[in-house]
Coordinates of C-alpha atoms in Angstrom, one line a residue:
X1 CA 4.8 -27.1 -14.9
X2 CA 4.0 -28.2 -11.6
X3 CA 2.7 -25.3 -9.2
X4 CA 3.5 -26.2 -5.7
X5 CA 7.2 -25.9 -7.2
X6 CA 6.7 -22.3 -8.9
X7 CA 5.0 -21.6 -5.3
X8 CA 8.1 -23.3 -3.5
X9 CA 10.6 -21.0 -5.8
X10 CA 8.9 -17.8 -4.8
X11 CA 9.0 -18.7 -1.5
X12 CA 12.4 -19.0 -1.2
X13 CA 12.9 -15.9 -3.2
X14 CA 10.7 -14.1 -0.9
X15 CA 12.7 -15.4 2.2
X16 CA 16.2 -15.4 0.9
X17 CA 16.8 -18.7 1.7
X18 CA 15.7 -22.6 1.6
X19 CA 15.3 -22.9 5.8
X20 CA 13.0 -19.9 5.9
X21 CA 11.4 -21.0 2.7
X22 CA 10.4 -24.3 4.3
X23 CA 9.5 -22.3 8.1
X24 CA 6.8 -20.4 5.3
X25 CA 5.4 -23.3 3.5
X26 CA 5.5 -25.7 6.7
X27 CA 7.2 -28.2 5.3
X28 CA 11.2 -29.4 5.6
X29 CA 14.2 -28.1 4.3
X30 CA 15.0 -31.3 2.1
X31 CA 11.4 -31.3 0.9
X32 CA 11.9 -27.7 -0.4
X33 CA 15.1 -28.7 -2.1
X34 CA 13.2 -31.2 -4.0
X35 CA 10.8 -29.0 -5.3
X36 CA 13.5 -26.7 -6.7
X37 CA 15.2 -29.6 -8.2
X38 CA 12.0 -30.7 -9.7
X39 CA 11.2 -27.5 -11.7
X40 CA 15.4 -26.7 -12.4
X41 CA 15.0 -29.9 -14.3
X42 CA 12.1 -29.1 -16.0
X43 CA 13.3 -26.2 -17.5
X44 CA 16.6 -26.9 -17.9
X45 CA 18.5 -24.1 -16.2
X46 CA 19.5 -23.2 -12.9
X47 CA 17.4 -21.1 -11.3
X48 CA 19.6 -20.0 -8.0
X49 CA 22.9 -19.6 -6.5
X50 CA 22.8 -21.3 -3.2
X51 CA 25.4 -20.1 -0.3
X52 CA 25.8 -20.1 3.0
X53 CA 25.0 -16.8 3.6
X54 CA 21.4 -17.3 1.1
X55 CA 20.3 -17.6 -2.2
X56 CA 20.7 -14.9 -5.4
X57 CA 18.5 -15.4 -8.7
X58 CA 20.9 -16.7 -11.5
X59 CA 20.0 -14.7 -15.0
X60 CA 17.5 -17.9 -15.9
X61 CA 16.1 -17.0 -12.3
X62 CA 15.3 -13.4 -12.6
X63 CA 13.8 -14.3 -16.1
X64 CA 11.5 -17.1 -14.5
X65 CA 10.6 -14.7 -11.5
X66 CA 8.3 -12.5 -13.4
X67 CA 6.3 -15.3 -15.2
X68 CA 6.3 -17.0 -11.6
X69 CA 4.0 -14.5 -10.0
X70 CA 1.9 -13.7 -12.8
X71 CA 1.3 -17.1 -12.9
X72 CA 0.5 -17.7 -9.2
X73 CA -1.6 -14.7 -9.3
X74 CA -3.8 -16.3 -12.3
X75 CA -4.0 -19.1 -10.0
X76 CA -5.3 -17.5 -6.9
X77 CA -7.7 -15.6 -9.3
X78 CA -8.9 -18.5 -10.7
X79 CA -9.2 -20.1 -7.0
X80 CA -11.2 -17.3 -5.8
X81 CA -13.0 -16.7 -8.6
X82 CA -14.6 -20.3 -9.0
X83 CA -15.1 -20.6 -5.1
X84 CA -17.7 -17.3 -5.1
X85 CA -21.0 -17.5 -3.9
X86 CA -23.8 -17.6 -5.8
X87 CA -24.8 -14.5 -7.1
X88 CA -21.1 -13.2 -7.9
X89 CA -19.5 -13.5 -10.6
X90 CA -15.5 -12.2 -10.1
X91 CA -13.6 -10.6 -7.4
X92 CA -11.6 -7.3 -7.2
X93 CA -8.7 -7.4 -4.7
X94 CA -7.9 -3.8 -3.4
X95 CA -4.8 -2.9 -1.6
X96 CA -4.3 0.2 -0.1
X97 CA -1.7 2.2 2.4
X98 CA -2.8 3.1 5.5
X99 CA -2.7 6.4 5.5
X100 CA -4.9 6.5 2.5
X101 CA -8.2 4.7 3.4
X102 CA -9.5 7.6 4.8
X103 CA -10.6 9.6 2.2
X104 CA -9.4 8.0 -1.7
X105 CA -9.5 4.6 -0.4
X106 CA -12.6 4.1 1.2
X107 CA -14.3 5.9 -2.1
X108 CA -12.7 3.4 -4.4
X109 CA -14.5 0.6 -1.7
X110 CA -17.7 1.9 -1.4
X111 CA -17.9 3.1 -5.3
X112 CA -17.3 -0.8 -6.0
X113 CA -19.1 -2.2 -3.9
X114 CA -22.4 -0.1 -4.2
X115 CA -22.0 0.2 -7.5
X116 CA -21.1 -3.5 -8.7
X117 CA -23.4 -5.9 -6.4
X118 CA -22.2 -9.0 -8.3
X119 CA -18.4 -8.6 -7.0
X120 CA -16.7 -9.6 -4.5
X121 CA -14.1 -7.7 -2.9
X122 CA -10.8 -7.9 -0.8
X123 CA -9.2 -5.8 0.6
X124 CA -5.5 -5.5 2.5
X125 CA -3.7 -2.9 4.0
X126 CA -0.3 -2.5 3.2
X127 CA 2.9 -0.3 3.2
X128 CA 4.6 0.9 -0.2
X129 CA 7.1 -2.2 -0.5
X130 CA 3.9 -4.3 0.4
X131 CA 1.9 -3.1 -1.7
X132 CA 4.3 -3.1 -5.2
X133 CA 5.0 -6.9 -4.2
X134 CA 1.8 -7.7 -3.7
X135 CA 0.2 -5.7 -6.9
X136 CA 3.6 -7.7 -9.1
X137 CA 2.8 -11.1 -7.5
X138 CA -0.9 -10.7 -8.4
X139 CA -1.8 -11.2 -4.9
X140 CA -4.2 -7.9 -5.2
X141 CA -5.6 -6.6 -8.6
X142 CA -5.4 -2.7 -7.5
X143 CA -3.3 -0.7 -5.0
X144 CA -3.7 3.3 -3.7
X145 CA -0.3 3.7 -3.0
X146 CA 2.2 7.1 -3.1
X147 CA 4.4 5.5 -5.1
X148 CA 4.5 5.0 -8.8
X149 CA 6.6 1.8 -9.0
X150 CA 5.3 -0.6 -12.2
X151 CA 6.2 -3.5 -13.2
X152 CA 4.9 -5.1 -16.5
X153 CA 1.4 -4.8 -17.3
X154 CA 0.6 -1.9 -15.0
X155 CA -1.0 1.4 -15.3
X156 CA -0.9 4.1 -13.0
X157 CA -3.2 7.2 -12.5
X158 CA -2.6 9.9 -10.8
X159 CA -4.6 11.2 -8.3
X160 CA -5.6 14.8 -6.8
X161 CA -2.7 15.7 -4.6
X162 CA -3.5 15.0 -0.8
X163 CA -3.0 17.8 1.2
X164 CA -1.4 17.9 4.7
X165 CA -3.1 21.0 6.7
X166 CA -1.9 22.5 10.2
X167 CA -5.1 21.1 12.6
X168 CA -5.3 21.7 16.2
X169 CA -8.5 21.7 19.2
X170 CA -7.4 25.5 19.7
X171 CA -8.6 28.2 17.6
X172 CA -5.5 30.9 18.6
X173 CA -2.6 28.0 18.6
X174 CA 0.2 29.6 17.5
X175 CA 1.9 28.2 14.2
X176 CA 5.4 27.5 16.0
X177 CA 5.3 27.7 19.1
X178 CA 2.7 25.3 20.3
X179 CA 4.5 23.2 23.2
X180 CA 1.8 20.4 22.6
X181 CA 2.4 20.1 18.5
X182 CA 2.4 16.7 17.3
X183 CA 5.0 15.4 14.7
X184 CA 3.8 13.4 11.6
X185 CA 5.8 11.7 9.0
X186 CA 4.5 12.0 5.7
X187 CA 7.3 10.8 4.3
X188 CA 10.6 12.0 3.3
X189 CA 9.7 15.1 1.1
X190 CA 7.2 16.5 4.2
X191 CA 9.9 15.5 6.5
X192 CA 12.4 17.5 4.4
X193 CA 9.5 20.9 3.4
X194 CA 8.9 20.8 7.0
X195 CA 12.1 21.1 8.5
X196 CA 13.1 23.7 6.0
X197 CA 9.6 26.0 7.8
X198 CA 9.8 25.1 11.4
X199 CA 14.0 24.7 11.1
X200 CA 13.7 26.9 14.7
X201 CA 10.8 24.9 15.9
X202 CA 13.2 22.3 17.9
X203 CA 11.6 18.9 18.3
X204 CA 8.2 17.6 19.0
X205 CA 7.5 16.1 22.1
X206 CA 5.7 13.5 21.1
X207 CA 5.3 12.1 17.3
X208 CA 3.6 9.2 14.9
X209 CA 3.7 7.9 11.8
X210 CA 0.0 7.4 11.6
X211 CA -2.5 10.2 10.6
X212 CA -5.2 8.4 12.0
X213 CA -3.4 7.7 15.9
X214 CA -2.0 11.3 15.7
X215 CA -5.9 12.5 15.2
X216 CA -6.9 10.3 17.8
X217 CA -4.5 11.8 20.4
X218 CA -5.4 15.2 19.3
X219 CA -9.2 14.3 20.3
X220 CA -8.2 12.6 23.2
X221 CA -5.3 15.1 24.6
X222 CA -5.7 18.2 22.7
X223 CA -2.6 20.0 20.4
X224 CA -1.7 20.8 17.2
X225 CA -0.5 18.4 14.1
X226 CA -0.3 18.0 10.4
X227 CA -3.1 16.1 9.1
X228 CA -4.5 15.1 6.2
X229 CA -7.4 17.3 4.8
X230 CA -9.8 14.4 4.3
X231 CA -9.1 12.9 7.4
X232 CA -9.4 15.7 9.8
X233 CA -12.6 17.9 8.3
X234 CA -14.9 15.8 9.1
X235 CA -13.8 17.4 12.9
X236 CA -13.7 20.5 11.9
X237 CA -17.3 20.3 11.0
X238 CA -18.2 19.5 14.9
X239 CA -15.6 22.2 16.5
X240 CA -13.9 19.1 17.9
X241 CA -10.5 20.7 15.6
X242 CA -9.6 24.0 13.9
X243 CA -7.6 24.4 10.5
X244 CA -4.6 27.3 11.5
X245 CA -4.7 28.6 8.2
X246 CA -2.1 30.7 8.4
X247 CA 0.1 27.9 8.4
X248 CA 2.0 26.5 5.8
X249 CA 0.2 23.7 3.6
X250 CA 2.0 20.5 1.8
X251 CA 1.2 18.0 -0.1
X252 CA 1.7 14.7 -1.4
X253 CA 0.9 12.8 -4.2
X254 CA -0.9 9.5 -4.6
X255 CA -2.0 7.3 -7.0
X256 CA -4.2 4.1 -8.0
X257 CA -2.1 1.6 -10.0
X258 CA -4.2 -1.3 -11.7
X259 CA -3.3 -4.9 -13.1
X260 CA -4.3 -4.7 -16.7
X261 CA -4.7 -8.4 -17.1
X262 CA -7.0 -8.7 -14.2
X263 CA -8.7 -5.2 -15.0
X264 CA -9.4 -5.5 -18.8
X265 CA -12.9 -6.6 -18.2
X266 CA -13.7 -3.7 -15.6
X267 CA -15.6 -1.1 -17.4
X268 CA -16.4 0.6 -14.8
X269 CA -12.7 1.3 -13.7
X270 CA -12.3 4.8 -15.8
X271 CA -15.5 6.0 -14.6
X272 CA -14.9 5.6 -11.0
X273 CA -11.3 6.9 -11.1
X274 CA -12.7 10.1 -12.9
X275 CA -15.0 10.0 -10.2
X276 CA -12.5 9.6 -7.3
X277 CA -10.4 12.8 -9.2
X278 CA -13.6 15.2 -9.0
X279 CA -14.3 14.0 -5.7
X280 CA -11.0 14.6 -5.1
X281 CA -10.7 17.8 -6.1
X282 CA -13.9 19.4 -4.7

């Protein structure tokens, strides 16, 4: 099977249709249809419906689509893998949601990289539909996600819950009142547990959907905002914030989802996800 076709057919999957397929791989429009012609004949089947308004997987498609990206995610293993430096001998690719570096994701970093010297690592940041494309398409190996998508050979495990704590750079703030509280969205479920609390709070001033720019405005600016617990004690430790704990306190759950194919030779996997849950949890 040729591979720059199996590339060329997720491409245009990816893009929904043969122009923006060829605007992705750099190459023209008639060049792309040849590709797809080329591996349609190969196996014998049609793989899409082409119309004006796109393309849509035909059942011979959606079956191909699967063994597609497995496939090109061997490949790009194998790529990486044989182009190493001396010294290393494989390569763990580590997506991770933005929100969740600080804290579970930058332990899963350092614990492979200070613990496994002879690996290389990747990593890419990545929102939830990102990251389950990327994990199904073997692009990355690994993702720390909230999400519990799978597809295939997959395994999820579920991590400590994160908890979202009331933070603010006044002591006596008051809980809902504050005219300089920050909004955060943590998603739908906080959006919908905290409207149900502050229902007579009226609407934030100013809001993000970052933790990390919210904190940063809270340093800079001062007021009050829901945070995550590992991300904002650090700053309660230098009086630069203070934890209002008379306020309410959510949380969310996360978890670290793992290729089996590329992680059945990582024995040190368990381990440091048993580690990341005690750590975690203290």
């Amino acid at each position: 099977m040729n591979l720059t076709a199996l590339q060329t057919f997720l491409a245009i999957v990816d893009t929904g249709n043969l122009m923006r397929a060829s605007q992705k791989l750099h190459v023209t429009q008639s060049t792309v249809t040849a590709r797809l012609k080329t591996l349609e004949d190969e196996l014998g089947q049609q793989l899409l419906n082409r119309q004006k308004s796109g393309t849509t997987l035909t059942p011979a498609g959606t079956k191909l689509l699967r063994y597609a990206r497995v496939i090109n995610g061997l490949w790009r293993q194998a790529r990486f893998e044989t182009g190493l430096p001396a010294g290393l001998s494989s390569v763990c690719t580590f997506g991770c949601d933005r929100e969740l570096w600080h804290g579970p994701g930058r332990a899963f970093f350092d614990g492979v990289v200070s613990g496994h010297p002879e690996m290389a690592v990747s990593v890419h940041q990545g929102n939830a539909r990102d990251l389950e494309e990327w994990l199904a398409s073997g692009m990355v190996d690994v993702i720390l996600t909230y999400e519990t998508v799978t597809h295939g050979q997959q395994s999820v495990h579920a991590l400590p819950l994160e908890e979202l704590v009331l933070y603010s750079d006044r002591p006596n703030t008051p809980i809902k009142a504050d005219p300089l509280y920050v909004f955060v969205d943590h998603g739908e479920d906080y959006r919908r547990q905290h409207g149900e609390t502050y229902h007579d709070a009226g609407i934030a001033r100013i809001s993000f959907d970052s933790s990390w720019w919210a904190l940063q405005f809270l340093l800079d600016r001062g007021g009050s905002a829901y945070l995550p617990r590992a991300l904002a004690e650090p700053h309660v430790g230098t009086g630069e914030l203070h934890e209002l704990t008379e306020a309410p306190v959510y949380t969310r759950k996360k978890y670290l989802i793992v290729n089996d194919t590329a992680a059945q030779n990582w024995t040190w996997f368990g381990p440091l996800v048993a580690r990341l849950g005690e750590n975690d949890a203290g």
